[in-house]
PDB file of C-alpha atoms in Angstrom:
ATOM      1  CA  UNK V  57     131.084  74.757  36.355  1.00 91.00           C
ATOM      2  CA  UNK V  58     128.616  72.428  34.613  1.00 96.00           C
ATOM      3  CA  UNK V  59     124.930  73.161  34.028  1.00 96.00           C
ATOM      4  CA  UNK V  60     123.965  70.544  36.593  1.00 96.00           C
ATOM      5  CA  UNK V  61     126.287  72.055  39.189  1.00 98.00           C
ATOM      6  CA  UNK V  62     124.629  75.415  38.543  1.00 98.00           C
ATOM      7  CA  UNK V  63     121.209  73.849  39.055  1.00 98.00           C
ATOM      8  CA  UNK V  64     122.328  72.265  42.322  1.00 98.00           C
ATOM      9  CA  UNK V  65     123.684  75.605  43.550  1.00 98.00           C
ATOM     10  CA  UNK V  66     120.353  77.229  42.625  1.00 98.00           C
ATOM     11  CA  UNK V  67     118.558  74.630  44.770  1.00 98.00           C
ATOM     12  CA  UNK V  68     121.068  75.355  47.541  1.00 98.00           C
ATOM     13  CA  UNK V  69     120.355  79.102  47.233  1.00 98.00           C
ATOM     14  CA  UNK V  70     116.611  78.419  47.343  1.00 98.00           C
ATOM     15  CA  UNK V  71     117.108  76.671  50.657  1.00 98.00           C
ATOM     16  CA  UNK V  72     118.915  79.645  52.186  1.00 98.00           C
ATOM     17  CA  UNK V  73     116.364  82.029  50.681  1.00 98.00           C
ATOM     18  CA  UNK V  74     113.554  80.060  52.375  1.00 98.00           C
ATOM     19  CA  UNK V  75     115.518  80.174  55.625  1.00 97.00           C
ATOM     20  CA  UNK V  76     116.108  83.940  55.491  1.00 97.00           C
ATOM     21  CA  UNK V  77     112.498  84.612  54.524  1.00 97.00           C
ATOM     22  CA  UNK V  78     111.324  82.352  57.397  1.00 98.00           C
ATOM     23  CA  UNK V  79     109.005  80.840  54.782  1.00 98.00           C
ATOM     24  CA  UNK V  80     107.636  77.376  55.461  1.00 98.00           C
ATOM     25  CA  UNK V  81     106.045  77.361  52.009  1.00 98.00           C
ATOM     26  CA  UNK V  82     109.386  78.050  50.314  1.00 98.00           C
ATOM     27  CA  UNK V  83     111.034  75.452  52.568  1.00 98.00           C
ATOM     28  CA  UNK V  84     108.452  72.866  51.497  1.00 98.00           C
ATOM     29  CA  UNK V  85     109.328  73.491  47.855  1.00 98.00           C
ATOM     30  CA  UNK V  86     113.020  72.841  48.547  1.00 98.00           C
ATOM     31  CA  UNK V  87     112.821  69.498  50.373  1.00 98.00           C
ATOM     32  CA  UNK V  88     111.846  66.103  48.993  1.00 98.00           C
ATOM     33  CA  UNK V  89     108.809  65.295  51.162  1.00 98.00           C
ATOM     34  CA  UNK V  90     109.893  61.707  51.890  1.00 98.00           C
ATOM     35  CA  UNK V  91     109.894  59.790  55.168  1.00 98.00           C
ATOM     36  CA  UNK V  92     113.637  59.096  54.860  1.00 98.00           C
ATOM     37  CA  UNK V  93     115.003  62.629  54.404  1.00 98.00           C
ATOM     38  CA  UNK V  94     117.193  63.778  57.294  1.00 98.00           C
ATOM     39  CA  UNK V  95     118.100  67.001  59.054  1.00 98.00           C
ATOM     40  CA  UNK V  96     120.581  67.913  61.785  1.00 98.00           C
ATOM     41  CA  UNK V  97     120.167  71.496  62.998  1.00 97.00           C
ATOM     42  CA  UNK V  98     123.230  72.843  64.871  1.00 96.00           C
ATOM     43  CA  UNK V  99     123.173  71.350  68.368  1.00 93.00           C
ATOM     44  CA  UNK V 100     119.985  69.320  67.773  1.00 96.00           C
ATOM     45  CA  UNK V 101     119.406  65.593  67.614  1.00 96.00           C
ATOM     46  CA  UNK V 102     118.948  64.258  64.054  1.00 97.00           C
ATOM     47  CA  UNK V 103     115.452  64.419  62.594  1.00 98.00           C
ATOM     48  CA  UNK V 104     114.080  61.863  60.138  1.00 98.00           C
ATOM     49  CA  UNK V 105     111.238  62.336  57.668  1.00 98.00           C
ATOM     50  CA  UNK V 106     109.739  65.453  56.158  1.00 98.00           C
ATOM     51  CA  UNK V 107     106.969  65.729  58.790  1.00 98.00           C
ATOM     52  CA  UNK V 108     109.428  66.018  61.682  1.00 98.00           C
ATOM     53  CA  UNK V 109     111.697  68.306  59.674  1.00 98.00           C
ATOM     54  CA  UNK V 110     108.780  70.518  58.660  1.00 98.00           C
ATOM     55  CA  UNK V 111     107.748  70.860  62.323  1.00 98.00           C
ATOM     56  CA  UNK V 112     111.294  71.849  63.266  1.00 98.00           C
ATOM     57  CA  UNK V 113     111.324  74.647  60.670  1.00 98.00           C
ATOM     58  CA  UNK V 114     107.917  75.800  61.858  1.00 97.00           C
ATOM     59  CA  UNK V 115     109.277  75.902  65.413  1.00 96.00           C
ATOM     60  CA  UNK V 116     112.417  77.785  64.314  1.00 96.00           C
ATOM     61  CA  UNK V 117     110.460  80.267  62.179  1.00 96.00           C
ATOM     62  CA  UNK V 118     107.886  80.902  64.930  1.00 95.00           C
ATOM     63  CA  UNK V 119     110.633  81.726  67.405  1.00 92.00           C
ATOM     64  CA  UNK V 120     112.562  83.996  65.035  1.00 95.00           C
ATOM     65  CA  UNK V 121     111.804  87.544  63.958  1.00 95.00           C
ATOM     66  CA  UNK V 122     114.737  88.092  61.660  1.00 95.00           C
ATOM     67  CA  UNK V 123     117.453  85.958  60.088  1.00 96.00           C
ATOM     68  CA  UNK V 124     120.348  86.841  57.800  1.00 97.00           C
ATOM     69  CA  UNK V 125     122.838  84.288  56.502  1.00 97.00           C
ATOM     70  CA  UNK V 126     126.091  84.748  54.647  1.00 98.00           C
ATOM     71  CA  UNK V 127     126.722  81.476  52.810  1.00 98.00           C
ATOM     72  CA  UNK V 128     130.221  80.481  51.739  1.00 98.00           C
ATOM     73  CA  UNK V 129     130.048  77.622  49.240  1.00 97.00           C
ATOM     74  CA  UNK V 130     133.161  75.464  49.589  1.00 97.00           C
ATOM     75  CA  UNK V 131     132.379  72.724  47.099  1.00 97.00           C
ATOM     76  CA  UNK V 132     129.684  71.246  44.894  1.00 98.00           C
ATOM     77  CA  UNK V 133     129.814  67.700  43.498  1.00 98.00           C
ATOM     78  CA  UNK V 134     127.321  66.077  41.154  1.00 97.00           C
ATOM     79  CA  UNK V 135     127.189  62.319  40.547  1.00 95.00           C
ATOM     80  CA  UNK V 136     124.315  61.227  38.303  1.00 95.00           C
ATOM     81  CA  UNK V 137     121.094  62.105  40.146  1.00 96.00           C
ATOM     82  CA  UNK V 138     122.777  62.955  43.455  1.00 97.00           C
ATOM     83  CA  UNK V 139     124.771  65.947  44.523  1.00 98.00           C
ATOM     84  CA  UNK V 140     126.249  67.448  47.646  1.00 98.00           C
ATOM     85  CA  UNK V 141     127.235  70.956  48.620  1.00 98.00           C
ATOM     86  CA  UNK V 142     129.561  71.894  51.478  1.00 98.00           C
ATOM     87  CA  UNK V 143     129.304  75.396  52.843  1.00 98.00           C
ATOM     88  CA  UNK V 144     129.805  77.645  55.815  1.00 98.00           C
ATOM     89  CA  UNK V 145     127.024  79.830  57.194  1.00 98.00           C
ATOM     90  CA  UNK V 146     127.364  83.032  59.201  1.00 97.00           C
ATOM     91  CA  UNK V 147     123.960  83.339  60.832  1.00 96.00           C
ATOM     92  CA  UNK V 148     122.575  86.441  62.528  1.00 97.00           C
ATOM     93  CA  UNK V 149     119.124  86.049  64.000  1.00 95.00           C
ATOM     94  CA  UNK V 150     116.819  87.931  66.328  1.00 95.00           C
ATOM     95  CA  UNK V 151     113.871  86.974  68.500  1.00 90.00           C
ATOM     96  CA  UNK V 152     111.794  89.265  70.743  1.00 82.00           C
ATOM     97  CA  UNK V 153     114.400  89.657  73.451  1.00 85.00           C
ATOM     98  CA  UNK V 154     117.665  88.416  72.074  1.00 89.00           C
ATOM     99  CA  UNK V 155     120.127  88.549  69.223  1.00 94.00           C
ATOM    100  CA  UNK V 156     122.148  85.505  68.181  1.00 92.00           C
ATOM    101  CA  UNK V 157     125.212  85.218  66.026  1.00 95.00           C
ATOM    102  CA  UNK V 158     126.797  81.910  65.096  1.00 95.00           C
ATOM    103  CA  UNK V 159     128.914  80.225  62.448  1.00 97.00           C
ATOM    104  CA  UNK V 160     128.233  76.709  61.216  1.00 97.00           C
ATOM    105  CA  UNK V 161     129.606  74.088  58.835  1.00 98.00           C
ATOM    106  CA  UNK V 162     127.031  72.436  56.596  1.00 98.00           C
ATOM    107  CA  UNK V 163     126.681  69.420  54.328  1.00 98.00           C
ATOM    108  CA  UNK V 164     123.634  69.488  52.032  1.00 98.00           C
ATOM    109  CA  UNK V 165     122.741  66.441  49.906  1.00 98.00           C
ATOM    110  CA  UNK V 166     120.407  66.841  46.930  1.00 98.00           C
ATOM    111  CA  UNK V 167     118.598  64.342  44.764  1.00 98.00           C
ATOM    112  CA  UNK V 168     117.228  64.974  41.254  1.00 98.00           C
ATOM    113  CA  UNK V 169     113.632  63.929  40.581  1.00 97.00           C
ATOM    114  CA  UNK V 170     111.978  64.712  37.221  1.00 96.00           C
ATOM    115  CA  UNK V 171     114.618  67.315  36.431  1.00 96.00           C
ATOM    116  CA  UNK V 172     114.402  69.143  39.778  1.00 98.00           C
ATOM    117  CA  UNK V 173     116.988  69.011  42.567  1.00 98.00           C
ATOM    118  CA  UNK V 174     115.530  68.471  46.044  1.00 98.00           C
ATOM    119  CA  UNK V 175     117.224  68.654  49.429  1.00 98.00           C
ATOM    120  CA  UNK V 176     117.294  65.213  51.086  1.00 98.00           C
ATOM    121  CA  UNK V 177     119.854  65.767  53.860  1.00 98.00           C
ATOM    122  CA  UNK V 178     120.956  68.863  55.787  1.00 98.00           C
ATOM    123  CA  UNK V 179     123.672  68.410  58.415  1.00 98.00           C
ATOM    124  CA  UNK V 180     124.735  71.615  60.097  1.00 98.00           C
ATOM    125  CA  UNK V 181     127.101  71.921  63.084  1.00 98.00           C
ATOM    126  CA  UNK V 182     128.800  74.716  65.008  1.00 97.00           C
ATOM    127  CA  UNK V 183     132.271  75.711  63.904  1.00 96.00           C
ATOM    128  CA  UNK V 184     134.963  75.732  66.604  1.00 92.00           C
ATOM    129  CA  UNK V 185     136.324  78.740  68.513  1.00 73.00           C
ATOM    130  CA  UNK V 186     137.425  81.552  68.068  1.00 68.00           C
ATOM    131  CA  UNK V 187     133.694  81.953  67.394  1.00 49.00           C
ATOM    132  CA  UNK V 188     131.915  82.445  70.724  1.00 51.00           C
ATOM    133  CA  UNK V 189     130.289  79.358  72.259  1.00 51.00           C
ATOM    134  CA  UNK V 190     127.122  81.356  72.861  1.00 54.00           C
ATOM    135  CA  UNK V 191     126.534  84.463  70.817  1.00 52.00           C
ATOM    136  CA  UNK V 192     123.387  85.337  72.711  1.00 53.00           C
ATOM    137  CA  UNK V 193     123.018  88.898  73.886  1.00 51.00           C
ATOM    138  CA  UNK V 194     120.052  90.556  75.533  1.00 48.00           C
ATOM    139  CA  UNK V 195     118.740  93.437  73.439  1.00 47.00           C
ATOM    140  CA  UNK V 196     118.386  96.501  75.684  1.00 46.00           C
TER     141      UNK V 196
ATOM    142  CA  UNK Z  28     118.344  45.537  52.079  1.00 91.00           C
ATOM    143  CA  UNK Z  29     119.891  45.481  48.597  1.00 96.00           C
ATOM    144  CA  UNK Z  30     123.316  44.058  47.727  1.00 96.00           C
ATOM    145  CA  UNK Z  31     124.616  47.574  47.071  1.00 96.00           C
ATOM    146  CA  UNK Z  32     123.358  48.798  50.431  1.00 98.00           C
ATOM    147  CA  UNK Z  33     125.197  45.880  52.044  1.00 98.00           C
ATOM    148  CA  UNK Z  34     128.382  46.837  50.206  1.00 98.00           C
ATOM    149  CA  UNK Z  35     128.037  50.456  51.346  1.00 98.00           C
ATOM    150  CA  UNK Z  36     127.560  49.336  54.957  1.00 98.00           C
ATOM    151  CA  UNK Z  37     130.662  47.146  54.623  1.00 98.00           C
ATOM    152  CA  UNK Z  38     132.638  50.212  53.494  1.00 98.00           C
ATOM    153  CA  UNK Z  39     131.156  52.108  56.448  1.00 98.00           C
ATOM    154  CA  UNK Z  40     132.231  49.321  58.814  1.00 98.00           C
ATOM    155  CA  UNK Z  41     135.714  49.344  57.303  1.00 98.00           C
ATOM    156  CA  UNK Z  42     135.959  53.036  58.166  1.00 98.00           C
ATOM    157  CA  UNK Z  43     135.095  52.431  61.824  1.00 98.00           C
ATOM    158  CA  UNK Z  44     137.383  49.416  61.941  1.00 98.00           C
ATOM    159  CA  UNK Z  45     140.276  51.608  60.693  1.00 98.00           C
ATOM    160  CA  UNK Z  46     139.362  54.188  63.337  1.00 97.00           C
ATOM    161  CA  UNK Z  47     139.271  51.681  66.194  1.00 97.00           C
ATOM    162  CA  UNK Z  48     142.482  50.043  65.061  1.00 97.00           C
ATOM    163  CA  UNK Z  49     144.133  53.502  64.820  1.00 98.00           C
ATOM    164  CA  UNK Z  50     145.393  52.253  61.444  1.00 98.00           C
ATOM    165  CA  UNK Z  51     146.418  54.865  58.900  1.00 98.00           C
ATOM    166  CA  UNK Z  52     146.943  52.098  56.343  1.00 98.00           C
ATOM    167  CA  UNK Z  53     143.367  50.845  56.766  1.00 98.00           C
ATOM    168  CA  UNK Z  54     142.106  54.439  56.699  1.00 98.00           C
ATOM    169  CA  UNK Z  55     143.926  55.005  53.391  1.00 98.00           C
ATOM    170  CA  UNK Z  56     142.119  52.023  51.892  1.00 98.00           C
ATOM    171  CA  UNK Z  57     138.732  53.443  52.885  1.00 98.00           C
ATOM    172  CA  UNK Z  58     139.007  56.978  51.465  1.00 98.00           C
ATOM    173  CA  UNK Z  59     139.085  58.066  47.831  1.00 98.00           C
ATOM    174  CA  UNK Z  60     142.488  59.790  47.681  1.00 98.00           C
ATOM    175  CA  UNK Z  61     141.192  62.851  45.778  1.00 98.00           C
ATOM    176  CA  UNK Z  62     141.874  66.541  46.358  1.00 98.00           C
ATOM    177  CA  UNK Z  63     138.143  67.262  46.742  1.00 98.00           C
ATOM    178  CA  UNK Z  64     137.181  64.773  49.454  1.00 98.00           C
ATOM    179  CA  UNK Z  65     136.088  66.459  52.692  1.00 98.00           C
ATOM    180  CA  UNK Z  66     136.153  65.747  56.413  1.00 98.00           C
ATOM    181  CA  UNK Z  67     134.707  67.504  59.456  1.00 98.00           C
ATOM    182  CA  UNK Z  68     135.915  65.978  62.724  1.00 97.00           C
ATOM    183  CA  UNK Z  69     133.728  66.873  65.741  1.00 95.00           C
ATOM    184  CA  UNK Z  70     134.579  70.438  66.744  1.00 93.00           C
ATOM    185  CA  UNK Z  71     137.164  70.905  63.987  1.00 96.00           C
ATOM    186  CA  UNK Z  72     137.175  73.174  60.948  1.00 96.00           C
ATOM    187  CA  UNK Z  73     136.424  71.368  57.681  1.00 97.00           C
ATOM    188  CA  UNK Z  74     139.340  69.723  55.893  1.00 98.00           C
ATOM    189  CA  UNK Z  75     139.602  69.399  52.112  1.00 98.00           C
ATOM    190  CA  UNK Z  76     141.652  66.894  50.143  1.00 98.00           C
ATOM    191  CA  UNK Z  77     143.048  63.530  51.104  1.00 98.00           C
ATOM    192  CA  UNK Z  78     146.466  64.919  52.110  1.00 98.00           C
ATOM    193  CA  UNK Z  79     144.988  67.202  54.792  1.00 98.00           C
ATOM    194  CA  UNK Z  80     142.582  64.489  55.925  1.00 98.00           C
ATOM    195  CA  UNK Z  81     145.357  61.894  56.101  1.00 98.00           C
ATOM    196  CA  UNK Z  82     147.426  64.260  58.268  1.00 98.00           C
ATOM    197  CA  UNK Z  83     144.460  64.765  60.610  1.00 98.00           C
ATOM    198  CA  UNK Z  84     144.039  61.017  61.110  1.00 98.00           C
ATOM    199  CA  UNK Z  85     147.770  60.677  61.699  1.00 97.00           C
ATOM    200  CA  UNK Z  86     147.526  63.413  64.338  1.00 96.00           C
ATOM    201  CA  UNK Z  87     144.476  61.768  65.960  1.00 96.00           C
ATOM    202  CA  UNK Z  88     146.054  58.291  65.926  1.00 96.00           C
ATOM    203  CA  UNK Z  89     149.368  59.568  67.321  1.00 95.00           C
ATOM    204  CA  UNK Z  90     147.577  61.217  70.240  1.00 92.00           C
ATOM    205  CA  UNK Z  91     145.367  58.214  71.017  1.00 95.00           C
ATOM    206  CA  UNK Z  92     146.270  54.988  72.779  1.00 95.00           C
ATOM    207  CA  UNK Z  93     142.887  53.306  72.617  1.00 95.00           C
ATOM    208  CA  UNK Z  94     139.572  53.922  70.876  1.00 96.00           C
ATOM    209  CA  UNK Z  95     136.299  52.021  70.969  1.00 97.00           C
ATOM    210  CA  UNK Z  96     133.221  53.074  69.008  1.00 97.00           C
ATOM    211  CA  UNK Z  97     129.652  51.826  69.158  1.00 98.00           C
ATOM    212  CA  UNK Z  98     128.088  52.718  65.806  1.00 98.00           C
ATOM    213  CA  UNK Z  99     124.333  53.055  65.416  1.00 98.00           C
ATOM    214  CA  UNK Z 100     123.420  53.064  61.727  1.00 97.00           C
ATOM    215  CA  UNK Z 101     120.272  55.156  61.227  1.00 97.00           C
ATOM    216  CA  UNK Z 102     119.942  55.015  57.459  1.00 97.00           C
ATOM    217  CA  UNK Z 103     121.671  54.000  54.243  1.00 98.00           C
ATOM    218  CA  UNK Z 104     120.676  55.328  50.825  1.00 98.00           C
ATOM    219  CA  UNK Z 105     122.161  54.322  47.486  1.00 97.00           C
ATOM    220  CA  UNK Z 106     121.608  56.342  44.307  1.00 95.00           C
ATOM    221  CA  UNK Z 107     123.548  55.028  41.301  1.00 95.00           C
ATOM    222  CA  UNK Z 108     127.244  55.363  42.149  1.00 96.00           C
ATOM    223  CA  UNK Z 109     126.711  57.488  45.264  1.00 97.00           C
ATOM    224  CA  UNK Z 110     125.514  56.576  48.707  1.00 98.00           C
ATOM    225  CA  UNK Z 111     125.219  58.088  52.128  1.00 98.00           C
ATOM    226  CA  UNK Z 112     125.020  56.643  55.604  1.00 98.00           C
ATOM    227  CA  UNK Z 113     123.750  58.435  58.705  1.00 98.00           C
ATOM    228  CA  UNK Z 114     124.861  57.103  62.066  1.00 98.00           C
ATOM    229  CA  UNK Z 115     125.545  57.868  65.670  1.00 98.00           C
ATOM    230  CA  UNK Z 116     128.856  57.085  67.339  1.00 98.00           C
ATOM    231  CA  UNK Z 117     129.535  56.504  71.022  1.00 97.00           C
ATOM    232  CA  UNK Z 118     133.272  57.054  71.266  1.00 96.00           C
ATOM    233  CA  UNK Z 119     135.483  56.081  74.183  1.00 97.00           C
ATOM    234  CA  UNK Z 120     139.133  56.956  73.803  1.00 95.00           C
ATOM    235  CA  UNK Z 121     142.221  57.137  75.931  1.00 95.00           C
ATOM    236  CA  UNK Z 122     145.509  58.999  75.727  1.00 90.00           C
ATOM    237  CA  UNK Z 123     148.439  58.874  78.158  1.00 83.00           C
ATOM    238  CA  UNK Z 124     146.806  60.948  80.864  1.00 85.00           C
ATOM    239  CA  UNK Z 125     143.124  61.182  80.045  1.00 89.00           C
ATOM    240  CA  UNK Z 126     140.023  59.313  79.110  1.00 94.00           C
ATOM    241  CA  UNK Z 127     137.392  60.826  76.819  1.00 92.00           C
ATOM    242  CA  UNK Z 128     133.824  59.818  76.177  1.00 95.00           C
ATOM    243  CA  UNK Z 129     131.623  61.520  73.615  1.00 95.00           C
ATOM    244  CA  UNK Z 130     128.625  60.960  71.355  1.00 97.00           C
ATOM    245  CA  UNK Z 131     128.436  62.292  67.827  1.00 97.00           C
ATOM    246  CA  UNK Z 132     126.114  62.431  64.825  1.00 98.00           C
ATOM    247  CA  UNK Z 133     127.697  61.527  61.503  1.00 98.00           C
ATOM    248  CA  UNK Z 134     126.985  61.800  57.784  1.00 98.00           C
ATOM    249  CA  UNK Z 135     129.218  59.647  55.564  1.00 98.00           C
ATOM    250  CA  UNK Z 136     129.054  59.957  51.768  1.00 98.00           C
ATOM    251  CA  UNK Z 137     130.483  57.174  49.584  1.00 98.00           C
ATOM    252  CA  UNK Z 138     131.249  56.986  45.894  1.00 98.00           C
ATOM    253  CA  UNK Z 139     131.620  53.797  43.836  1.00 98.00           C
ATOM    254  CA  UNK Z 140     134.692  53.497  41.614  1.00 97.00           C
ATOM    255  CA  UNK Z 141     135.378  50.293  39.681  1.00 96.00           C
ATOM    256  CA  UNK Z 142     132.997  48.358  41.893  1.00 96.00           C
ATOM    257  CA  UNK Z 143     134.419  49.588  45.215  1.00 98.00           C
ATOM    258  CA  UNK Z 144     132.745  52.083  47.550  1.00 98.00           C
ATOM    259  CA  UNK Z 145     135.056  54.817  48.838  1.00 98.00           C
ATOM    260  CA  UNK Z 146     134.444  57.419  51.534  1.00 98.00           C
ATOM    261  CA  UNK Z 147     134.403  60.920  50.011  1.00 98.00           C
ATOM    262  CA  UNK Z 148     132.839  62.957  52.852  1.00 98.00           C
ATOM    263  CA  UNK Z 149     132.766  62.483  56.630  1.00 98.00           C
ATOM    264  CA  UNK Z 150     130.875  65.083  58.660  1.00 98.00           C
ATOM    265  CA  UNK Z 151     130.762  64.365  62.361  1.00 98.00           C
ATOM    266  CA  UNK Z 152     129.422  66.673  65.073  1.00 98.00           C
ATOM    267  CA  UNK Z 153     128.723  66.482  68.805  1.00 97.00           C
ATOM    268  CA  UNK Z 154     125.242  65.474  69.872  1.00 96.00           C
ATOM    269  CA  UNK Z 155     123.464  67.803  72.301  1.00 92.00           C
ATOM    270  CA  UNK Z 156     123.090  67.414  76.074  1.00 73.00           C
ATOM    271  CA  UNK Z 157     122.263  65.349  78.195  1.00 67.00           C
ATOM    272  CA  UNK Z 158     125.685  64.097  77.060  1.00 48.00           C
ATOM    273  CA  UNK Z 159     128.367  65.986  79.028  1.00 51.00           C
ATOM    274  CA  UNK Z 160     129.937  68.988  77.277  1.00 52.00           C
ATOM    275  CA  UNK Z 161     133.374  67.731  78.208  1.00 54.00           C
ATOM    276  CA  UNK Z 162     133.802  64.055  78.954  1.00 52.00           C
ATOM    277  CA  UNK Z 163     137.456  64.448  79.842  1.00 53.00           C
ATOM    278  CA  UNK Z 164     138.598  62.832  83.056  1.00 51.00           C
ATOM    279  CA  UNK Z 165     142.084  62.488  84.451  1.00 47.00           C
ATOM    280  CA  UNK Z 166     143.074  58.849  84.809  1.00 48.00           C
ATOM    281  CA  UNK Z 167     144.401  58.292  88.361  1.00 46.00           C
TER     282      UNK Z 167
END
């Protein structure tokens, strides 16, 4: 693994750290705050621009009490100042009255600016069965 | 739009042309035939390497009699020898005994080699409702 690949994977880890910590501040540090960055949450319509993406994270974090993610990195490719990481995510999350469990397939694209790798695209989608279509359960 | 962006969109169009024509030969000309290229068909597990991806297209083309796709390009970004295109697809397809209609969100990543842009990642996932969960209908 090259140094640059390591740096990209660090940026990728920072993203999942921000997600697990439900930290909007950490999430802001990960993304390039441009009007052309893009995000597809699992089962959502695509979002364009950091403002819309920031709002979506705020909405997700507000509605979540707890989130744990097991990330399986499948590949990392670096090409000049761009890179992309493919990974699987096993997500367990809890809100006030429910517990969710889901598995998704993700493509993350990063861009290097002034020596730092920033997330510019996140496309995440549900993996097929045998994973349950809805993992929602009411907490007794 | 820059010349390079136009070339990337041409490569993107070639991909959808290959798909509509159900042409494995045209599909082979679009992809970089490397062992690290990746493909996520809607609702499928991720595939790695051109051999596995080629087989999947062969399987899809064999099982399909007709396919029409309306592509809505949302964005194209070029960074040195890499580029990515985000688009929506309205897919209508027919097999012997059924007709399917679905809408998906797609991320396509391209890489330039010797002046030609090749597809190196295709991640396609179903868009949320109001589009029907299953668009399958039996043809009378």
